[in-house]
Amino acid sequence: MTTETLMSVQDLHRSFSVSAGMFRPKRKLQAVNGVSLDIRRGEVLGIVGESGCGKSTLARMLLGLIPASSGQVSFDGEDIATIDRKRLARRVQPVFQDPYSSLNPRQTLLDLVSLPLRVHGIGNAAEQRKRSLEMLDRVGLPARFADRLPGELSGGQRQRVAIARALVMKPDVLVCDEPTSALDVSVQSHILNLLVDLRAELGLTYIFISHNLAVVEHIASRVAVMYLGQVVELADAATLFRAPVHPYTRALLMSVLTPEPGRGIPDPGLGTAYPDPLHPPAGCTFHPRCAVRLPECSAVVPPAITTSSGSIARCVLAQRETVS
Ligand SMILES: Nc1ncnc2c1ncn2[C@@H]1O[C@H](COP(=O)(O)OP(=O)(O)O)[C@@H](O)[C@H]1O
Ligand SMILES: [Mg+2]
C-alpha cells in the first residue's frame, strides 16, 4: 500500500438547525465539529464511535450528498464542492446500513445493478447487462438471481446487491456506513469477508463506518475514533488496538470484550450517558465520562497530540506521554 493521499478532509464542520420547542428559537447542533483526516489510496479507514457522534453526517459530506457548513473535502486534490455530482459518483460510492430502503422493491436485481451504468451512459445495453451480471456473480449472486426482486432476498443478499451496484462503475472509494449493522451476526462476517476480498481484488479504498469496534478491527488498517463530532484518536489499527491512548478509545475497547460484540450498540461502561449534542460539555467534551480526568479537563480544550507511537489523540494525558 502506498501512502498517497486520495481524499483529504480539512477542518470539516456541519451544523443542523434544530427546534428546541414550539415557541423557542431554533438552536444549532454541531454534528461534525472540526474533523481533519487524510484518506490514503488502498487503505481501509475505520471510523468508529457511539450513535449520534456524527459518523453518518461525515459520510454524507464525503459522498458530496450534503454540503459542509465550513471546511473542505478534496478528492485527488480537487475540492469536491466544485466537482460535478455525477463525476464524483463515478469515483466515490456509498454502501448504507439498510439495504431494504435503498433498493427499489419493484426493480429486478439486474435493473438495480445496471442503473448506474444507464444513468452515466456507460456502454451499450448488452455491455451494461454483461457487466452487471459479472458484478452480481462476483458478490455471490449468480445469473439465476438476475430477474429476482429485492423482496425475495435475505438481508445479506440485499446487501450484496447494494455492494454490486456500488461497484459496477468501478469507483475508487467505497464509503460504507454501518454496512453490516442491520444483519444477523452470522451474516455479518460473510459480508465483511466479501468486502475484504473485493478491496484486494479491485484495488479499492474504503471508509468503513461502524459503532462497533470489533467490526472495525476485522477490516480497518487505520482507525479514527469519533466523539461528539470530533476525531479524538487516529492511529494505525494495530497500534490502536494494542495501545489505545484516549480514555474514550480505552472504554470502547473494553466494551468489545462483551459476550456478543456483534450485536447492537455496545455498552461502553462509561457511567453517565452520552451528552446532549445541543449542550456539549465545556473543555474536553468527554470529561464528564472520563475515568482519569484531571481538574483542568473541564476547562481546557485538548489539542491534537502526536504520541511517540504515531497515534494522534485529543487528550491532555497524551500530551504528558510525549513530554515525559
Ligand atoms: N438532518 C438532521 N437534522 C438535525 N439533526 C441531525 C440531522 N442529521 C443528523 N443530526 C444530528 O447530528 C448528530 C450526528 O448524527 P449522525 O451523523 O447521524 O451520527 P451517527 O451516524 O454517528 O449516529 C446527532 O445528534 C443527530 O441527531
Ligand atoms: Mg449513522
XYZ file of C-alpha atoms and ligand atoms in Angstrom:
352
model
C 0.000 0.000 0.000
C 1.207 3.470 -0.845
C 0.698 6.473 1.393
C -0.645 8.561 -1.465
C -3.466 10.760 -0.206
C -6.626 10.131 -2.199
C -9.110 12.167 -0.187
C -8.442 14.866 2.311
C -10.761 16.332 4.922
C -9.804 19.699 6.325
C -11.399 21.221 9.425
C -14.815 19.984 8.359
C -17.881 21.300 10.185
C -21.563 20.629 9.713
C -24.306 22.011 11.899
C -28.055 21.487 11.804
C -30.642 23.942 12.937
C -32.998 22.107 15.291
C -36.157 23.122 17.031
C -35.889 23.361 20.815
C -39.647 23.663 21.345
C -42.609 25.394 19.779
C -42.005 28.940 20.990
C -38.264 28.713 21.351
C -35.715 29.896 18.837
C -34.004 27.221 16.788
C -30.635 26.017 18.029
C -27.523 24.941 16.232
C -26.449 21.348 16.654
C -22.826 20.715 15.697
C -22.968 17.220 14.171
C -19.413 17.354 12.788
C -17.191 19.771 14.618
C -13.766 20.230 13.090
C -12.691 16.927 11.525
C -9.399 16.695 9.629
C -8.296 13.416 8.038
C -6.336 12.081 5.107
C -7.633 9.003 3.321
C -4.820 7.077 1.657
C -5.206 5.168 -1.564
C -5.780 1.470 -0.887
C -6.405 1.723 2.832
C -9.415 0.872 4.945
C -10.017 3.807 7.223
C -12.342 2.706 10.014
C -14.462 5.372 11.684
C -15.936 4.337 14.988
C -17.985 5.975 17.720
C -21.319 5.792 19.513
C -24.605 6.522 17.814
C -25.067 10.268 17.296
C -21.367 11.179 17.216
C -21.567 12.391 13.610
C -20.381 9.401 11.557
C -23.215 9.430 9.025
C -23.080 13.198 8.663
C -19.364 12.906 7.889
C -20.094 10.074 5.427
C -22.705 12.157 3.601
C -20.225 15.010 3.238
C -17.542 12.635 1.918
C -20.054 11.490 -0.698
C -20.965 15.061 -1.581
C -24.596 14.360 -0.597
C -24.760 17.298 1.815
C -22.580 20.406 1.844
C -20.243 21.274 4.710
C -21.013 24.283 6.904
C -17.300 25.045 6.700
C -14.079 23.250 5.890
C -13.352 21.166 2.841
C -13.301 17.645 1.411
C -10.976 17.112 -1.524
C -10.656 14.187 -3.893
C -7.414 13.796 -5.817
C -6.559 17.380 -4.891
C -9.878 18.850 -6.054
C -12.444 20.403 -3.696
C -15.490 18.118 -4.065
C -17.804 21.132 -3.752
C -16.549 22.077 -7.223
C -16.794 18.557 -8.701
C -19.915 17.745 -10.690
C -22.121 15.384 -8.652
C -22.197 12.734 -11.388
C -18.440 12.820 -11.871
C -17.883 12.419 -8.114
C -20.348 9.497 -8.031
C -18.180 7.628 -10.520
C -15.276 7.773 -8.087
C -16.912 7.606 -4.639
C -19.847 5.291 -3.946
C -21.872 4.509 -0.821
C -22.976 1.305 0.846
C -25.547 2.157 3.508
C -26.778 0.258 6.534
C -30.245 -0.516 5.325
C -30.439 -2.411 2.034
C -34.220 -2.605 2.474
C -34.833 1.078 1.950
C -32.052 1.733 -0.556
C -33.250 -0.790 -3.164
C -36.368 -0.105 -5.219
C -38.630 -3.118 -4.475
C -40.104 -3.169 -7.992
C -36.828 -3.481 -9.884
C -35.074 -6.731 -10.647
C -31.533 -7.216 -9.401
C -30.225 -6.802 -12.921
C -32.076 -3.480 -13.291
C -30.889 -2.302 -9.893
C -27.237 -3.056 -10.565
C -27.215 -1.758 -14.131
C -28.964 1.507 -13.242
C -25.741 3.468 -12.551
C -24.357 2.372 -15.942
C -27.529 3.557 -17.668
C -27.581 6.858 -15.758
C -23.962 7.532 -16.667
C -24.314 6.239 -20.211
C -21.528 3.686 -19.838
C -21.557 1.052 -22.616
C -24.480 -0.186 -24.723
C -27.335 -2.314 -23.402
C -25.523 -5.609 -23.982
C -22.346 -4.373 -22.301
C -24.331 -2.995 -19.358
C -26.064 -6.345 -18.934
C -22.817 -8.302 -19.145
C -21.010 -6.068 -16.681
C -23.917 -6.118 -14.218
C -24.231 -9.918 -14.367
C -20.499 -10.244 -13.777
C -20.697 -7.939 -10.770
C -23.693 -9.782 -9.338
C -21.844 -13.050 -9.785
C -18.774 -11.587 -8.128
C -20.734 -10.687 -4.976
C -22.177 -14.211 -4.784
C -25.429 -13.811 -6.748
C -25.153 -15.961 -9.896
C -27.212 -15.415 -13.081
C -30.321 -17.195 -11.809
C -30.796 -14.266 -9.367
C -30.808 -11.617 -12.106
C -34.590 -11.437 -12.543
C -35.486 -11.618 -8.866
C -36.871 -8.738 -6.812
C -35.285 -7.450 -3.578
C -38.261 -8.754 -1.591
C -37.294 -12.323 -2.496
C -33.858 -11.966 -0.902
C -32.437 -12.253 2.592
C -30.894 -9.215 4.278
C -27.397 -10.390 3.475
C -28.281 -10.968 -0.185
C -29.765 -7.487 -0.432
C -26.581 -6.018 0.952
C -24.684 -7.975 -1.740
C -26.879 -6.275 -4.344
C -26.125 -2.871 -2.804
C -22.391 -3.675 -2.978
C -22.642 -4.821 -6.602
C -24.477 -1.638 -7.504
C -21.844 0.486 -5.743
C -19.005 -1.306 -7.562
C -20.415 -1.672 -11.054
C -18.968 1.677 -12.170
C -15.531 0.726 -10.797
C -15.226 3.563 -8.297
C -12.020 4.297 -6.357
C -13.640 4.689 -2.950
C -16.452 2.953 -1.118
C -17.977 4.774 1.842
C -19.564 2.001 3.905
C -21.831 3.389 6.620
C -22.671 0.591 9.070
C -22.945 -1.886 6.169
C -23.440 -4.910 8.409
C -25.272 -3.390 11.379
C -28.754 -4.395 10.200
C -27.726 -8.003 9.539
C -27.767 -11.116 11.686
C -24.453 -11.738 13.397
C -23.896 -14.916 11.379
C -24.302 -12.997 8.124
C -22.181 -10.003 9.147
C -18.885 -11.832 8.783
C -19.793 -13.098 5.296
C -20.413 -9.540 4.119
C -17.240 -8.302 5.836
C -15.185 -11.042 4.185
C -16.712 -10.200 0.822
C -15.733 -6.547 1.284
C -12.196 -7.581 2.276
C -11.832 -9.765 -0.853
C -13.283 -7.147 -3.191
C -10.971 -4.452 -1.848
C -7.890 -6.540 -2.533
C -9.103 -7.692 -5.939
C -10.273 -4.329 -7.248
C -7.681 -2.128 -5.529
C -10.365 -0.160 -3.680
C -10.131 2.317 -0.849
C -12.704 2.027 1.937
C -14.026 4.373 4.533
C -15.667 1.908 6.842
C -18.018 3.288 9.475
C -19.335 1.342 12.445
C -20.431 1.951 16.017
C -18.786 -1.385 16.786
C -15.050 -1.509 17.333
C -14.996 -5.299 16.945
C -16.312 -4.984 13.395
C -13.807 -2.255 12.578
C -10.950 -4.373 13.933
C -11.839 -7.033 11.403
C -11.319 -4.811 8.400
C -9.578 -1.473 9.086
C -5.934 -0.605 8.518
C -6.313 2.746 10.315
C -8.976 3.832 12.750
C -10.477 7.216 13.633
C -12.456 7.321 16.875
C -15.179 9.975 16.954
C -16.823 11.618 19.928
C -19.363 14.447 19.708
C -18.439 15.430 16.187
C -14.679 15.286 16.623
C -11.970 12.732 15.973
C -10.488 12.088 19.423
C -7.979 9.441 18.318
C -6.498 8.426 14.970
C -3.996 5.600 14.689
C -2.925 2.536 12.729
C -5.355 -0.244 13.601
C -2.656 -2.436 15.148
C -1.431 0.435 17.340
C -4.927 1.476 18.345
C -5.931 -2.000 19.468
C -2.615 -2.700 21.184
C -2.024 0.668 22.814
C -5.087 2.917 22.829
C -4.257 6.408 24.059
C -7.533 8.245 24.575
C -9.581 7.189 27.625
C -12.632 7.025 25.343
C -10.914 4.576 22.989
C -9.928 2.503 26.022
C -13.542 2.415 27.229
C -14.771 1.418 23.772
C -12.196 -1.367 23.631
C -13.408 -2.716 26.957
C -16.931 -2.805 25.557
C -15.720 -5.035 22.701
C -14.977 -7.706 25.281
C -18.708 -8.248 25.868
C -20.050 -11.753 25.079
C -21.809 -10.754 21.870
C -19.884 -7.857 20.400
C -21.566 -8.054 17.005
C -24.965 -7.128 18.346
C -26.369 -3.676 18.876
C -24.743 -0.619 20.347
C -22.028 -1.645 22.761
C -22.335 -0.573 26.352
C -19.067 1.266 26.734
C -19.237 1.041 30.519
C -18.896 4.795 30.657
C -21.289 5.504 33.507
C -23.029 8.743 32.629
C -24.975 8.928 29.397
C -23.772 10.264 26.076
C -24.043 14.068 26.278
C -26.744 16.087 24.542
C -25.072 17.472 21.427
C -27.097 20.669 21.879
C -25.303 21.198 25.208
C -21.771 19.874 24.737
C -19.644 19.889 27.897
C -17.008 22.606 28.212
C -13.293 21.857 27.902
C -12.718 18.284 26.753
C -16.232 17.204 25.756
C -15.500 13.699 27.081
C -14.528 14.840 30.592
C -17.852 14.108 32.388
C -17.486 10.401 31.489
C -13.735 10.145 31.780
C -12.317 7.830 34.432
C -8.946 9.597 34.570
C -9.900 13.237 34.135
C -7.820 15.980 35.676
C -9.210 19.214 37.151
C -8.158 21.175 34.066
C -10.133 18.929 31.682
C -13.423 20.721 32.333
C -11.886 23.991 31.168
C -9.169 23.263 28.624
C -9.899 22.028 25.079
C -7.202 19.426 24.451
C -5.185 19.933 21.266
C -4.438 17.042 18.903
C -1.192 15.490 20.143
C 1.001 13.036 18.222
C 2.369 10.395 20.579
C 5.658 8.531 20.242
C 3.802 5.567 18.696
C 2.367 7.809 15.974
C -1.195 7.935 17.320
C -2.946 11.287 17.278
C -5.130 11.882 20.330
C -7.033 14.826 21.745
C -6.269 14.316 25.418
C -4.026 16.154 27.882
C -2.715 12.778 29.047
C -1.391 12.128 25.538
C 0.456 15.409 25.902
C 2.088 14.189 29.085
C 3.093 10.934 27.414
C 5.004 12.760 24.713
C 6.553 15.357 27.030
C 7.971 12.885 29.560
N -30.832 16.254 9.250
C -30.579 16.461 10.545
N -31.218 17.426 11.256
C -30.964 17.638 12.553
N -30.058 16.937 13.264
C -29.388 15.967 12.636
C -29.603 15.659 11.244
N -28.778 14.636 10.887
C -28.098 14.324 11.992
N -28.453 15.103 13.046
C -27.887 15.070 14.403
O -26.486 15.142 14.263
C -25.848 14.288 15.207
C -24.979 13.288 14.459
O -25.830 12.401 13.742
P -25.253 11.244 12.793
O -24.264 11.861 11.882
O -26.405 10.549 12.200
O -24.492 10.324 13.841
P -24.104 8.768 13.768
O -24.143 8.348 12.342
O -22.738 8.695 14.378
O -25.107 8.043 14.617
C -26.947 13.656 16.026
O -27.118 14.415 17.215
C -28.150 13.766 15.134
O -29.342 13.849 15.884
Mg -25.127 6.730 11.437
